[in-house]
Short mmCIF file of C-alpha atoms and ligand atoms in Angstrom, two decimals:
data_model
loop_
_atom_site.label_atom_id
_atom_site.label_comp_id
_atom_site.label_asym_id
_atom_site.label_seq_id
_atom_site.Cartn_x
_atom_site.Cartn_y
_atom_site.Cartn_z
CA UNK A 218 14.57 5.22 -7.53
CA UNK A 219 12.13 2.78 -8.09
CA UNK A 220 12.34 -0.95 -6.19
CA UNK A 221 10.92 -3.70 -6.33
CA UNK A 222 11.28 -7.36 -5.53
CA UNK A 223 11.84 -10.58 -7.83
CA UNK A 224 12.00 -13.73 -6.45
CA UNK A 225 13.64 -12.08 -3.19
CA UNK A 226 15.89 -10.16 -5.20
CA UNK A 227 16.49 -6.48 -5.32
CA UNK A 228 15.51 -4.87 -8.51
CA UNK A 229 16.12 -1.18 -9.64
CA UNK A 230 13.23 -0.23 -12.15
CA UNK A 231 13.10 2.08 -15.14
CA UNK A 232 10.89 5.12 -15.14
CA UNK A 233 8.00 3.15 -16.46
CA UNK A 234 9.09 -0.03 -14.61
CA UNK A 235 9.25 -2.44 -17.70
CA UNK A 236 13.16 -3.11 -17.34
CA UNK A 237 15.59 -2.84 -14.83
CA UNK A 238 19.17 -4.37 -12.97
CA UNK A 239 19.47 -6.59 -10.27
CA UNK A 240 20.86 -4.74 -7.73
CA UNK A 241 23.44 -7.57 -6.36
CA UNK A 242 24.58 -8.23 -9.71
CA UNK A 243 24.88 -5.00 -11.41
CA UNK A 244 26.71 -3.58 -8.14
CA UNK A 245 29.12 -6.74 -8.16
CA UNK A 246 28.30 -7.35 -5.17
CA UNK A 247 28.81 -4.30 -3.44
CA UNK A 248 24.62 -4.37 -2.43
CA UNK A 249 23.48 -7.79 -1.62
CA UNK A 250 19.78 -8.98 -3.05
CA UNK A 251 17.31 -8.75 -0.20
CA UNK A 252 14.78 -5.69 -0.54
CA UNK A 253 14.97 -5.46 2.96
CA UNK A 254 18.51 -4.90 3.88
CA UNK A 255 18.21 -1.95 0.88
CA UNK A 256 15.99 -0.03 2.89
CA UNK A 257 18.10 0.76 6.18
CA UNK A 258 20.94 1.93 3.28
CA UNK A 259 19.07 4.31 0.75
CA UNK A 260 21.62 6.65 0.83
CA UNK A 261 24.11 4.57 -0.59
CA UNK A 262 21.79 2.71 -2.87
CA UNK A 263 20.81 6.42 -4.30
CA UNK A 264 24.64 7.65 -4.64
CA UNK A 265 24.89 4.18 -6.45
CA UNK A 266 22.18 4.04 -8.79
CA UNK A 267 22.65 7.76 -10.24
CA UNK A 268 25.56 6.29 -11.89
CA UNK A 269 23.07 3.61 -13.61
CA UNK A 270 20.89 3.22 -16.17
CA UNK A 271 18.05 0.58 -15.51
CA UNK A 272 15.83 1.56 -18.28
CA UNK A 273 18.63 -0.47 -20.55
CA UNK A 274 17.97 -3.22 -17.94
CA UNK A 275 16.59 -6.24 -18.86
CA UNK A 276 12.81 -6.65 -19.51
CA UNK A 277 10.81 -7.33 -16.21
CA UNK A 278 7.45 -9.13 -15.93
CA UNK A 279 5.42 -6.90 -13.85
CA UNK A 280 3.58 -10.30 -13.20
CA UNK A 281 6.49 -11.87 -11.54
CA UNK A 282 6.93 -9.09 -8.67
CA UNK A 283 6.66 -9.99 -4.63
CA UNK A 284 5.58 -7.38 -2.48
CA UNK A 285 8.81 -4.68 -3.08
CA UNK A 286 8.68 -4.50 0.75
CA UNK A 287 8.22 -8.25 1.87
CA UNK A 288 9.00 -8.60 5.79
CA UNK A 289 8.66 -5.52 7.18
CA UNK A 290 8.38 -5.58 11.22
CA UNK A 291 5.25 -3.67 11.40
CA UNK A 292 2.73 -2.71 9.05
CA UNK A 293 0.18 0.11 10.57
CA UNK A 294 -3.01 0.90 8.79
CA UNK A 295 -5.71 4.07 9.62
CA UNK A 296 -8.56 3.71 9.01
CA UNK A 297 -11.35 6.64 8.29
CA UNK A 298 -8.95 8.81 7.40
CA UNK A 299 -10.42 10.95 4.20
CA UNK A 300 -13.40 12.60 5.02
CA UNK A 301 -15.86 11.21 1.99
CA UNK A 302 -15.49 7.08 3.11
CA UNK A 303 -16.11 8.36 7.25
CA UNK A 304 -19.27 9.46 5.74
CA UNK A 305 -20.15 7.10 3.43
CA UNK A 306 -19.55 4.80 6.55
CA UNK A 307 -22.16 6.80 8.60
CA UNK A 308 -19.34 7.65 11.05
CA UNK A 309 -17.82 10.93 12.68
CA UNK A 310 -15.03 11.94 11.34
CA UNK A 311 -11.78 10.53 13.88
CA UNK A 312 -10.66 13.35 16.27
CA UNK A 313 -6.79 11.24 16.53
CA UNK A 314 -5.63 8.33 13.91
CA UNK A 315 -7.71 5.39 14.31
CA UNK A 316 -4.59 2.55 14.40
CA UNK A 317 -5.07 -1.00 13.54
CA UNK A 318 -2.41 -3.34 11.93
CA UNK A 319 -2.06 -5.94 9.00
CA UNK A 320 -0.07 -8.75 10.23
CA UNK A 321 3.18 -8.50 7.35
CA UNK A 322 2.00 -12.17 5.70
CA UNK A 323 -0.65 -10.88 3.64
CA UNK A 324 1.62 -8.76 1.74
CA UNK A 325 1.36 -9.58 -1.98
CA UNK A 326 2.94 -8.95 -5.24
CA UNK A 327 1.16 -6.53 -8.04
CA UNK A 328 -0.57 -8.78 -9.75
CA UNK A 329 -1.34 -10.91 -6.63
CA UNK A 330 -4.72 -13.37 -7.14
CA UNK A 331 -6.88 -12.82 -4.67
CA UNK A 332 -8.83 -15.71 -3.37
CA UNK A 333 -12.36 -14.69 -2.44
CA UNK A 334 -13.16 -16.36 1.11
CA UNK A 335 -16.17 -14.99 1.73
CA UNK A 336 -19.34 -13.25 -0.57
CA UNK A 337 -18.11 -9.64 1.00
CA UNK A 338 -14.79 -9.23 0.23
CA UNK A 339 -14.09 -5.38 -0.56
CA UNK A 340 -11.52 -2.93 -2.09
CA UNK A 341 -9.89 -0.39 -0.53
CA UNK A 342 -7.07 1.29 -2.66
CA UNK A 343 -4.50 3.04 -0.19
CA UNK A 344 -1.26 5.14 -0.76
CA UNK A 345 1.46 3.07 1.33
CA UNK A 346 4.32 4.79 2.81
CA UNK A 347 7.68 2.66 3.64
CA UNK A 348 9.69 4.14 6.37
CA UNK A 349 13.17 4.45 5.73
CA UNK A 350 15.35 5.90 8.52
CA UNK A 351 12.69 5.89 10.91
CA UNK A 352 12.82 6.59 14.66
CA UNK A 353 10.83 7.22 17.37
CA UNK A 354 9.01 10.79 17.94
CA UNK A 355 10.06 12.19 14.82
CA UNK A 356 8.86 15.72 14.80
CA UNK A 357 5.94 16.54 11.83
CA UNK A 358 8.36 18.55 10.29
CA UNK A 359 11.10 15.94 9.69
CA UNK A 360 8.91 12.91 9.04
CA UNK A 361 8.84 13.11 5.32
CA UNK A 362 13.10 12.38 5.61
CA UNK A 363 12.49 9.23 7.98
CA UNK A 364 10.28 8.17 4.67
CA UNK A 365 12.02 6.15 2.13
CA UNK A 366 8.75 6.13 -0.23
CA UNK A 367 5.54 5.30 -1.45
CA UNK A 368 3.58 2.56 -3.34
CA UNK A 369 0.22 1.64 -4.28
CA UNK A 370 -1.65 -0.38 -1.58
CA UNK A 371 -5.06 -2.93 -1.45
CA UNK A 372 -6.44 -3.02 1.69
CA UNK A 373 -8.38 -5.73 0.81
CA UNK A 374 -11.33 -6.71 3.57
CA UNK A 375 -13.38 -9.95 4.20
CA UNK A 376 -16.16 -7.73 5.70
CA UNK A 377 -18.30 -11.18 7.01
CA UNK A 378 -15.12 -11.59 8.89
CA UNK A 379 -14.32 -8.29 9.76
CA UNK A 380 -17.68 -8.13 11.24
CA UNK A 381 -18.48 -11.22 12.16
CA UNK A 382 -18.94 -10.06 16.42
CA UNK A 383 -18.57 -6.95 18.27
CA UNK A 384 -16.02 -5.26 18.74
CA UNK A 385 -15.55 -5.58 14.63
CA UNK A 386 -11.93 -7.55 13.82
CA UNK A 387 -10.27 -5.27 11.33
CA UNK A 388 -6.59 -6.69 11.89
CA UNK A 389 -8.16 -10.40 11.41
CA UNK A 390 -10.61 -9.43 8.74
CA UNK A 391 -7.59 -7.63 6.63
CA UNK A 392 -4.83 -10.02 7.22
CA UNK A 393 -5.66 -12.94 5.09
CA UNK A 394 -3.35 -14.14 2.57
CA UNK A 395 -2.44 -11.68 -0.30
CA UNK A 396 -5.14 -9.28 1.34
CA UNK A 397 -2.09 -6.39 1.02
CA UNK A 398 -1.14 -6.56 -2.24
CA UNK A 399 1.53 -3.58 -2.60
CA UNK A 400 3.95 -2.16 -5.33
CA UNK A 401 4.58 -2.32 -8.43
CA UNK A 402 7.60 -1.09 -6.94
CA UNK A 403 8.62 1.75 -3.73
CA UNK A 404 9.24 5.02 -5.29
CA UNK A 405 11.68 7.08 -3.49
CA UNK A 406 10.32 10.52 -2.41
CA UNK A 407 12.77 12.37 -5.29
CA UNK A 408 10.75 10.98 -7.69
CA UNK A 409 7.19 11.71 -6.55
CA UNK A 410 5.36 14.76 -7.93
CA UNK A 411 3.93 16.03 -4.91
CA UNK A 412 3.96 13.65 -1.90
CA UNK A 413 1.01 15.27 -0.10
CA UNK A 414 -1.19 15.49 -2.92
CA UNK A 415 -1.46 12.16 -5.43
CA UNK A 416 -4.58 10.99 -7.14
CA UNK A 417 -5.50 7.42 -6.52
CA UNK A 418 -8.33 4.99 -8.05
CA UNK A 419 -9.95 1.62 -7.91
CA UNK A 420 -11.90 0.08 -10.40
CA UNK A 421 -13.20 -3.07 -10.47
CA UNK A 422 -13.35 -4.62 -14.32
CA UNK A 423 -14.12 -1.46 -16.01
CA UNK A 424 -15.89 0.23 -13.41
CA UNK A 425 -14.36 3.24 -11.71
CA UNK A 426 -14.81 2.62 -7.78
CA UNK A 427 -12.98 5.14 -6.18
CA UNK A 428 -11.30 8.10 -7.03
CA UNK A 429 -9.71 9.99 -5.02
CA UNK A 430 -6.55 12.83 -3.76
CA UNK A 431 -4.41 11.98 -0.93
CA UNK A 432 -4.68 16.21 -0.12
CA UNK A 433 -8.41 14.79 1.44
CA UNK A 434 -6.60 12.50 4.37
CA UNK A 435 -7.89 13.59 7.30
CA UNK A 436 -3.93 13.37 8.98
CA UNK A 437 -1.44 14.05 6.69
CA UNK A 438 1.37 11.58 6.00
CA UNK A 439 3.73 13.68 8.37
CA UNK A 440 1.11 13.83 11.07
CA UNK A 441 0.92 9.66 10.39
CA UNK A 442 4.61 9.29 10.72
CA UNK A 443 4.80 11.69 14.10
CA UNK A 444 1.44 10.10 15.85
CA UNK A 445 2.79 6.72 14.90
CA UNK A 446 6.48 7.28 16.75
CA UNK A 447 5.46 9.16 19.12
CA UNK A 448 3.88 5.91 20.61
CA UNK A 449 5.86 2.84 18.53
CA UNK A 450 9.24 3.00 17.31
CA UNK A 451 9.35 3.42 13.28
CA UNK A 452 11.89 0.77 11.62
CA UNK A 453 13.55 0.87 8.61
CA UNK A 454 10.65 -0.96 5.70
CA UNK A 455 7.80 -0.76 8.00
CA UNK A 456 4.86 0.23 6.38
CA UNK A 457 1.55 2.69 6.78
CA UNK A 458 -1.38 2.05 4.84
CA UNK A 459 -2.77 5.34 5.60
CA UNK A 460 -6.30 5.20 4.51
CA UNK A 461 -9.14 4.79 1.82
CA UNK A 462 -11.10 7.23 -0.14
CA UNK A 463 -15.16 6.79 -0.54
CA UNK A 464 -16.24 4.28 -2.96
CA UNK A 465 -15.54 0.78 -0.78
CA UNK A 466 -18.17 -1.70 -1.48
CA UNK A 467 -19.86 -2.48 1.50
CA UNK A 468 -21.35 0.64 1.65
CA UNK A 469 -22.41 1.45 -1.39
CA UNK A 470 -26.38 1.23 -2.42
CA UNK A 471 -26.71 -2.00 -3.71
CA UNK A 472 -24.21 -2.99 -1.75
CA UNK A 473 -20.93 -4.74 -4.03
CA UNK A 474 -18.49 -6.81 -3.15
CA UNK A 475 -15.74 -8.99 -5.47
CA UNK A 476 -16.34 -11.87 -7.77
CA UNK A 477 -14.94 -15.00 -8.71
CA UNK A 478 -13.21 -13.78 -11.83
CA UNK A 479 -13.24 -10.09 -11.26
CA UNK A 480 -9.91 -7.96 -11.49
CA UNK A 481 -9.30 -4.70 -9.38
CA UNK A 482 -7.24 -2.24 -10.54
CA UNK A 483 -5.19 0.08 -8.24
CA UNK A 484 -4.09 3.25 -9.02
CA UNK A 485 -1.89 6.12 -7.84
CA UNK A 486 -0.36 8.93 -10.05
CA UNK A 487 3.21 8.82 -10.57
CA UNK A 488 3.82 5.01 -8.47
CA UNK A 489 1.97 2.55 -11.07
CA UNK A 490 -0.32 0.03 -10.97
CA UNK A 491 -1.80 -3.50 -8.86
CA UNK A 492 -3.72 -5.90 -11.01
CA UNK A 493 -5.45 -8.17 -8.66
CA UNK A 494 -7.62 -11.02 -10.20
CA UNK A 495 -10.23 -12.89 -7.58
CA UNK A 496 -10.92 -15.92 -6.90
CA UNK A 497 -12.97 -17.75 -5.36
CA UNK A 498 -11.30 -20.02 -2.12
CA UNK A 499 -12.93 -23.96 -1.96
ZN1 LIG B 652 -8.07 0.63 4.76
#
């Protein structure tokens, strides 16, 4: 299946997400609309929509998506987690997942605008994982059923924030509004290729960033998912962005951040794509 999230409203997607049904309408009422409330009942959502056929849908405005996850309760990031960025970063590779958070209001639609705070305001394209079942130390074995699925992820960073004072502020400095755009829609495991082994990019205008294959994370999405519950619980729709391939901006030689105007491009094979124009904040 692939979800996403009009106007607060449960959608189920075509395969190349340009139509779909509204969930509460198409099931008569049998699902109610809130993307949320979908996630802790996948099973019956999936027995459902075999039976339907959303690419006969009506047309949907990729444009017009929210975040397909909007509220989750928690949403856990890692950060250094594929070998290339921890050394384009000048730093050891992490010997356990280095945990920080996004606080859930700076999750954005697709096509999100971004408004530029700062002059150092940086990519980061991320595989997201959405926790379905969930639980609390969930064994690496089974954590790939307590998943419900994936989308693409921005974790986008005001670095003069970020590092404005020691210790750095990642949580602050990654939290501002629409700084986690997500979607264009979740993708249930069933429908992803390979989930341990997805290519992802970022370009910015027409310039390839990053590009990347989620078979380089450091910890795995299973090891994520077991680290993760072995010390928080896991609720159904929280998310993980688990990490960024090399190619961020701040350390690159020049150094590059986002412009006024600018639109990033995010990338992940098989889950679709975030358009994010910038611009700049008065
Ligand atoms: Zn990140």
């Amino acid at each position: 299946m692939r979800l996403a999230n009009r106007d607060g409203r449960l959608l189920l997607l075509g395969a190349d997400g340009t139509r779909g049904l509204d969930v509460a309408e198409a099931s008569g009422g049998r699902f109610g609309p809130d993307p949320m409330v979908a996630l802790a009942s996948l099973d019956a959502l999936r027995d459902w929509a075999a039976g339907q056929d959303p690419a006969q849908g009506a047309p949907v405005d990729p444009a017009a998506l929210g975040p397909c996850v909007p509220s989750p309760a928690s949403v856990f990031a890692i950060g250094l987690n594929y070998r290339d960025h921890a050394e384009e970063a000048g730093l050891e590779a992490p010997k356990a997942p280095m945990v920080f958070t996004k606080f859930p209001s700076c999750l954005a639609g697709p096509h999100a605008t971004v408004p530029l705070h700062s002059e150092r305001v940086d990519w980061e394209v991320e595989l997201v994982v959405a926790i379905g079942r969930g639980g609390r130390a969930i064994a690496e074995a089974d954590a790939l059923d307590a998943v419900a699925g994936y989308c693409v992820g921005q974790d986008i960073s005001d670095r003069a924030l970020q590092f404005k004072d020691r210790p750095p502020q990642f949580s602050l400095g990654k939290s501002l509004d629409a700084y986690g755009p997500i979607g264009p829609a979740l993708v249930t495991l069933d429908e992803v290729s390979d989930p341990l082994d997805l290519g992802l990019t970022c370009d910015v205008g027409d310039e390839r960033m990053q590009d990347g294959r989620t078979r380089d994370m450091i910890f795995a999405v299973p090891e994520l998912v077991a680290y993760l519950s072995r010390h928080c619980p896991l609720r159904p729709g929280d998310l993980i962005f688990t990490g960024t391939p090399a190619g961020v901006g701040s350390v690159r030689e020049p150094r590059r951040y986002l412009a006024h105007g600018e639109v990033l491009t995010s990338r992940i094979e098989g889950l679709g794509e975030l358009r994010n124009r910038c611009e700049r904040a008065d």
